[in-house]
Tab-separated table of C-alpha atoms in Angstrom:
chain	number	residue	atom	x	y	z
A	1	UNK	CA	-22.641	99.468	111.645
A	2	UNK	CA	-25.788	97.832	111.248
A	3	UNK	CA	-27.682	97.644	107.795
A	4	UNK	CA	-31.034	98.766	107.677
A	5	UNK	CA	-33.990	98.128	104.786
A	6	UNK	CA	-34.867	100.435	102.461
A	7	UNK	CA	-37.197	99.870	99.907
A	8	UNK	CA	-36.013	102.373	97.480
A	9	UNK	CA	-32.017	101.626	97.433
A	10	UNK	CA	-31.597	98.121	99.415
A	11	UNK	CA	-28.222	98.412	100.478
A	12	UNK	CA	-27.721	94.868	98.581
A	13	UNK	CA	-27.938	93.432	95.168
A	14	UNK	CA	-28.331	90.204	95.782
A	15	UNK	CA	-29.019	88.066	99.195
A	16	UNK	CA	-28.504	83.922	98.426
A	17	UNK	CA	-29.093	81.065	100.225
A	18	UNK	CA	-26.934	78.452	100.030
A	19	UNK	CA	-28.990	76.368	101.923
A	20	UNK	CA	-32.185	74.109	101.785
A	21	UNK	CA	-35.829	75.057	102.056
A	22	UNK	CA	-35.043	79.073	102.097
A	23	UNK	CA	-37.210	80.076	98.866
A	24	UNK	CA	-40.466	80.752	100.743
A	25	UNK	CA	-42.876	83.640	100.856
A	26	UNK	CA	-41.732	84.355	104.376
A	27	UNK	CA	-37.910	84.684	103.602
A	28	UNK	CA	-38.975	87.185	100.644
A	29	UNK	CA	-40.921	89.391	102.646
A	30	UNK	CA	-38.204	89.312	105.943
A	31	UNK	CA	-35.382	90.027	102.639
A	32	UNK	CA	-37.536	93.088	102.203
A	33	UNK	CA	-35.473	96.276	101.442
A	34	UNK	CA	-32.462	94.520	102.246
A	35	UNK	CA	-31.512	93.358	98.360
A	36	UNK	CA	-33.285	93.806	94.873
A	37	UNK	CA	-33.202	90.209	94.695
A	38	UNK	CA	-33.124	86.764	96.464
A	39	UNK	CA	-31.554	83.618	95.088
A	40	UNK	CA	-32.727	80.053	96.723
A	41	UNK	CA	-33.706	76.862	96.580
A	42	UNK	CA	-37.257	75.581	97.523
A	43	UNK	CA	-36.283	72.183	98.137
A	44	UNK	CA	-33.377	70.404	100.218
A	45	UNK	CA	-30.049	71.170	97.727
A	46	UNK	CA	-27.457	68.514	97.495
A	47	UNK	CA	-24.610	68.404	99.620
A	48	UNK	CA	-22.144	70.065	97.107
A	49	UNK	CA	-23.936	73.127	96.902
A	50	UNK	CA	-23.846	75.958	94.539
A	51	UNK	CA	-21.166	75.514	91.452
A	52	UNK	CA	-19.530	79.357	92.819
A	53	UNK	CA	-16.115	78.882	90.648
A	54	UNK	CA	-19.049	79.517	87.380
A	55	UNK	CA	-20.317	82.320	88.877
A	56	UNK	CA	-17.576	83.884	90.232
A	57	UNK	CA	-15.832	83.589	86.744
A	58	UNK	CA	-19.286	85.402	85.493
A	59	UNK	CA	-18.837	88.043	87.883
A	60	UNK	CA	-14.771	88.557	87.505
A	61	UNK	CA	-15.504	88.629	83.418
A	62	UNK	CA	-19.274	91.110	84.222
A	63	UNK	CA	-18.407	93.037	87.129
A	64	UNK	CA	-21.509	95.584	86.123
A	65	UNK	CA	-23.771	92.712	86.044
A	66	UNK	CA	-27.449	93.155	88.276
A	67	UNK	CA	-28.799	90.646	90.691
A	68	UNK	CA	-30.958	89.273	87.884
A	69	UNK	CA	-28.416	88.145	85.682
A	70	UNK	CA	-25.986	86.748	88.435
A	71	UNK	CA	-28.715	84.829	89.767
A	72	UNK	CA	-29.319	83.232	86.225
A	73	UNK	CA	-25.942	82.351	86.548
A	74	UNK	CA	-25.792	80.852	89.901
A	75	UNK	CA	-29.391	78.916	88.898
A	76	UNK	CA	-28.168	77.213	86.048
A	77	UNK	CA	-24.482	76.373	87.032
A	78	UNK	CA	-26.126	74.993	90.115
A	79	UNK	CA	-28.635	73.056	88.015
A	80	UNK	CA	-26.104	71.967	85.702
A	81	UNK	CA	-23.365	70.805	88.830
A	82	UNK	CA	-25.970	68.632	90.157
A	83	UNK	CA	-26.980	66.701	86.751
A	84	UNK	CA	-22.745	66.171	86.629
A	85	UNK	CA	-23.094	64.806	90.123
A	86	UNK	CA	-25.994	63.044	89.553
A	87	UNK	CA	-27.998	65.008	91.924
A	88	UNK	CA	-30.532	66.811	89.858
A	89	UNK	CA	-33.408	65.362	90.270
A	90	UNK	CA	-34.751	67.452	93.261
A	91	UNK	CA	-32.763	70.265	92.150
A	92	UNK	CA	-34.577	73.691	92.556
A	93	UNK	CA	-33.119	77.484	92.599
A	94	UNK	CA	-35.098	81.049	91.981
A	95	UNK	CA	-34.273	84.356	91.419
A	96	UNK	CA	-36.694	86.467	92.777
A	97	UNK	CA	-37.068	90.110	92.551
A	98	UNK	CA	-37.993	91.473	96.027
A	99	UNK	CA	-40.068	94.539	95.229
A	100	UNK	CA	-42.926	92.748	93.232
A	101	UNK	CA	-43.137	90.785	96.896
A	102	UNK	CA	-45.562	93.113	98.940
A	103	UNK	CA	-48.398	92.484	96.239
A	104	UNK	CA	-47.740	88.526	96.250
A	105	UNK	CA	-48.025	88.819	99.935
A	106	UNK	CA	-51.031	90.614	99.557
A	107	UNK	CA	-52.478	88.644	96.980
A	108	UNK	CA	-51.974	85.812	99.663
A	109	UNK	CA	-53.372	86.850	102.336
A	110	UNK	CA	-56.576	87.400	100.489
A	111	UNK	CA	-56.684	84.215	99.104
A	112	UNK	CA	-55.682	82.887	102.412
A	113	UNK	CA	-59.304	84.649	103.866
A	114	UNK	CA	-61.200	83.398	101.595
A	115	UNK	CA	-59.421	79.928	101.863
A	116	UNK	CA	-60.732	80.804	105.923
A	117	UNK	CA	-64.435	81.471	104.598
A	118	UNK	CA	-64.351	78.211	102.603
A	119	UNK	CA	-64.291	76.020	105.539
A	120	UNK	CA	-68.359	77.053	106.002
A	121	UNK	CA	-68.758	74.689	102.943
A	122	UNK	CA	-67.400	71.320	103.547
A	123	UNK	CA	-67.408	70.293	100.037
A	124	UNK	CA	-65.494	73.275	98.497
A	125	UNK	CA	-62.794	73.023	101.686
A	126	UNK	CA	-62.400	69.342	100.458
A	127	UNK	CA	-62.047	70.335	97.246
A	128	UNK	CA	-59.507	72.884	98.277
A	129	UNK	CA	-57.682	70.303	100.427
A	130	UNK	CA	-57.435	67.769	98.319
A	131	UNK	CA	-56.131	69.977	95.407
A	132	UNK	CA	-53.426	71.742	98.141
A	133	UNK	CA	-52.315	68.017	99.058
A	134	UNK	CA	-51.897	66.952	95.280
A	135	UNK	CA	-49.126	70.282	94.865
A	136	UNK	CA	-45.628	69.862	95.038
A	137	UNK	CA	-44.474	70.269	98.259
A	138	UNK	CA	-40.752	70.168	99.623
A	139	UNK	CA	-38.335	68.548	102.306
A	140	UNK	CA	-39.710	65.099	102.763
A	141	UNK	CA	-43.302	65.373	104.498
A	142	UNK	CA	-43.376	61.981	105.202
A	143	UNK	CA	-43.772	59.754	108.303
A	144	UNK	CA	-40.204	58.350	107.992
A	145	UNK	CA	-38.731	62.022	106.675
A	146	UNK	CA	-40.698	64.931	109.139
A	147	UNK	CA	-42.599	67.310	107.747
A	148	UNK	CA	-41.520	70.287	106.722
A	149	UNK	CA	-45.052	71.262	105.219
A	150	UNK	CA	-43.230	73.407	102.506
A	151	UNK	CA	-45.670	74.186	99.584
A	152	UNK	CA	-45.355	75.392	96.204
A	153	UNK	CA	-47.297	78.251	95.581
A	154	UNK	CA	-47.607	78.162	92.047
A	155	UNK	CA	-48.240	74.455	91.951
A	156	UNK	CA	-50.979	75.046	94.690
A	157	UNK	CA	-52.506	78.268	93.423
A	158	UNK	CA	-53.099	76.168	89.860
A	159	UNK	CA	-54.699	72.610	91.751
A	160	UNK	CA	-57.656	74.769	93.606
A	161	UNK	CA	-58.099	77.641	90.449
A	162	UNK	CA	-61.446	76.073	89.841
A	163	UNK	CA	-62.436	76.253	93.602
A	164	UNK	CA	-60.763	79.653	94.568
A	165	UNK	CA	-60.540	82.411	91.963
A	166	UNK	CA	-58.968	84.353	94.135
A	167	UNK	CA	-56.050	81.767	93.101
A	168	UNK	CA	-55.736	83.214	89.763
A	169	UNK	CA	-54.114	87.049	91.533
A	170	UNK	CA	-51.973	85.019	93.540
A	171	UNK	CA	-50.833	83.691	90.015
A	172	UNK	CA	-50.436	86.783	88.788
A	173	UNK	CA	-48.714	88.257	91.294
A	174	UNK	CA	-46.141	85.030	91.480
A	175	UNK	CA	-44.932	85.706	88.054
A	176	UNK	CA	-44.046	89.107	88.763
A	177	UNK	CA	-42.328	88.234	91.430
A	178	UNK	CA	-40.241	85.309	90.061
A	179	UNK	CA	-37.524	86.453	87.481
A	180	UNK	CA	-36.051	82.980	86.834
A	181	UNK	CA	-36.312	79.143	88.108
A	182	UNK	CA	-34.500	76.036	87.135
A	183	UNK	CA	-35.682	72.790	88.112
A	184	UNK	CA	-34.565	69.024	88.103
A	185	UNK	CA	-36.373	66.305	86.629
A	186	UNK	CA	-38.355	65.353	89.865
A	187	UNK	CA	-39.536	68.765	90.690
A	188	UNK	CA	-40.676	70.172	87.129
A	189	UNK	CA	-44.172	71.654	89.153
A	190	UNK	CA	-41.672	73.909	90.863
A	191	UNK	CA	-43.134	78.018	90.569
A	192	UNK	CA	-40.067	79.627	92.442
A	193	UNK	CA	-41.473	80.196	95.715
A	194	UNK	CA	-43.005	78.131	98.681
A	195	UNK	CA	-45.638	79.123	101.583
A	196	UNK	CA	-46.320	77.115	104.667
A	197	UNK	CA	-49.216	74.583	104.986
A	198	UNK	CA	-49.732	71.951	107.337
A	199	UNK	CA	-49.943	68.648	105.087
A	200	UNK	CA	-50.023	66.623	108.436
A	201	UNK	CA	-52.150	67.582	111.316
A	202	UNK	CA	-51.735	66.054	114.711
A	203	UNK	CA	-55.137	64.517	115.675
């Protein structure tokens, strides 16, 4: 049988990636109605992957446990396996509760138009630019690596505040949204959450 969204009673708990790059807007809003929350990692994860011996003891010993709390779990024992491994450093993993995601997308979208209207004015689109480039961003986005043009949202939203105030919703609406993070020493800018943004255009 096939599983179908619903907004009131997801027919999931949970939904995690154990993969790289999956903690984006775009994943959120497709995870819609599906689970209560999503677990993921913004960045590229290490090649051991999540630590699921700790959180499968968690869940044996708290079988009544919610998403939230099992996704703390699986955050910091994956946080925690990669400083043992030595792999920390661009360490990232979120818990994010899916039904504060329609007003982040919203909240978006309208900074996203007025991101649009901005481009009238070339010295407030450099400003925006330039404070969009200086975010963290995710996957490489380099020359020598590809670009995976993976942007923080929070770290973004917070470098063009002064230009966009529309920035400050999106903020706002980000926090709601993201229950729990954990981040490694390299990626301490990390909000929980990534949106698409060309850092490299082809000429």
């Amino acid at each position: 049988t096939s599983v179908k969204p619903d907004a009131a009673k997801p027919p999931f708990e949970v939904i995690g990636f154990d993969t790289c790059l999956m903690a984006t807007l775009d994943t959120a809003v497709t995870m819609q109605g599906l689970a209560r929350y999503l677990v993921a990692s913004q960045d590229t994860e290490p090649g051991n992957g999540w630590n699921y011996k700790a959180f499968g003891s968690f869940l044996r010993e708290n079988p009544q446990a919610d998403g939230a709390q099992l996704g703390q779990v699986v955050a910091d024992s994956f946080l925690s396996f990669n400083q043992e491994n030595g792999d920390e450093e661009i360490s990232t993993l979120s818990v994010t509760r899916l039904a504060a995601i329609p007003a982040l997308a919203q909240a978006m979208d309208a900074a996203g138009w007025k991101m649009l209207e901005a481009a009238a004015d070339s010295a407030r689109l450099k400003d925006i630019t330039r404070g969009i480039h200086r975010a963290e961003n995710y996957g490489g986005n380099t020359p020598e690596e590809g670009y995976t043009n993976m942007v923080d949202i929070g770290s973004m939203m917070r470098e063009i505040e002064g230009t966009l105030p529309e920035a400050r919703q999106v903020l706002e609406a980000l926090d709601e949204a993201v229950v729990y993070r954990v981040a490694g020493s390299g990626r301490q800018q990390s909000t929980g959450l990534s949106v698409y943004y060309p850092l490299q255009v082809q000429g």
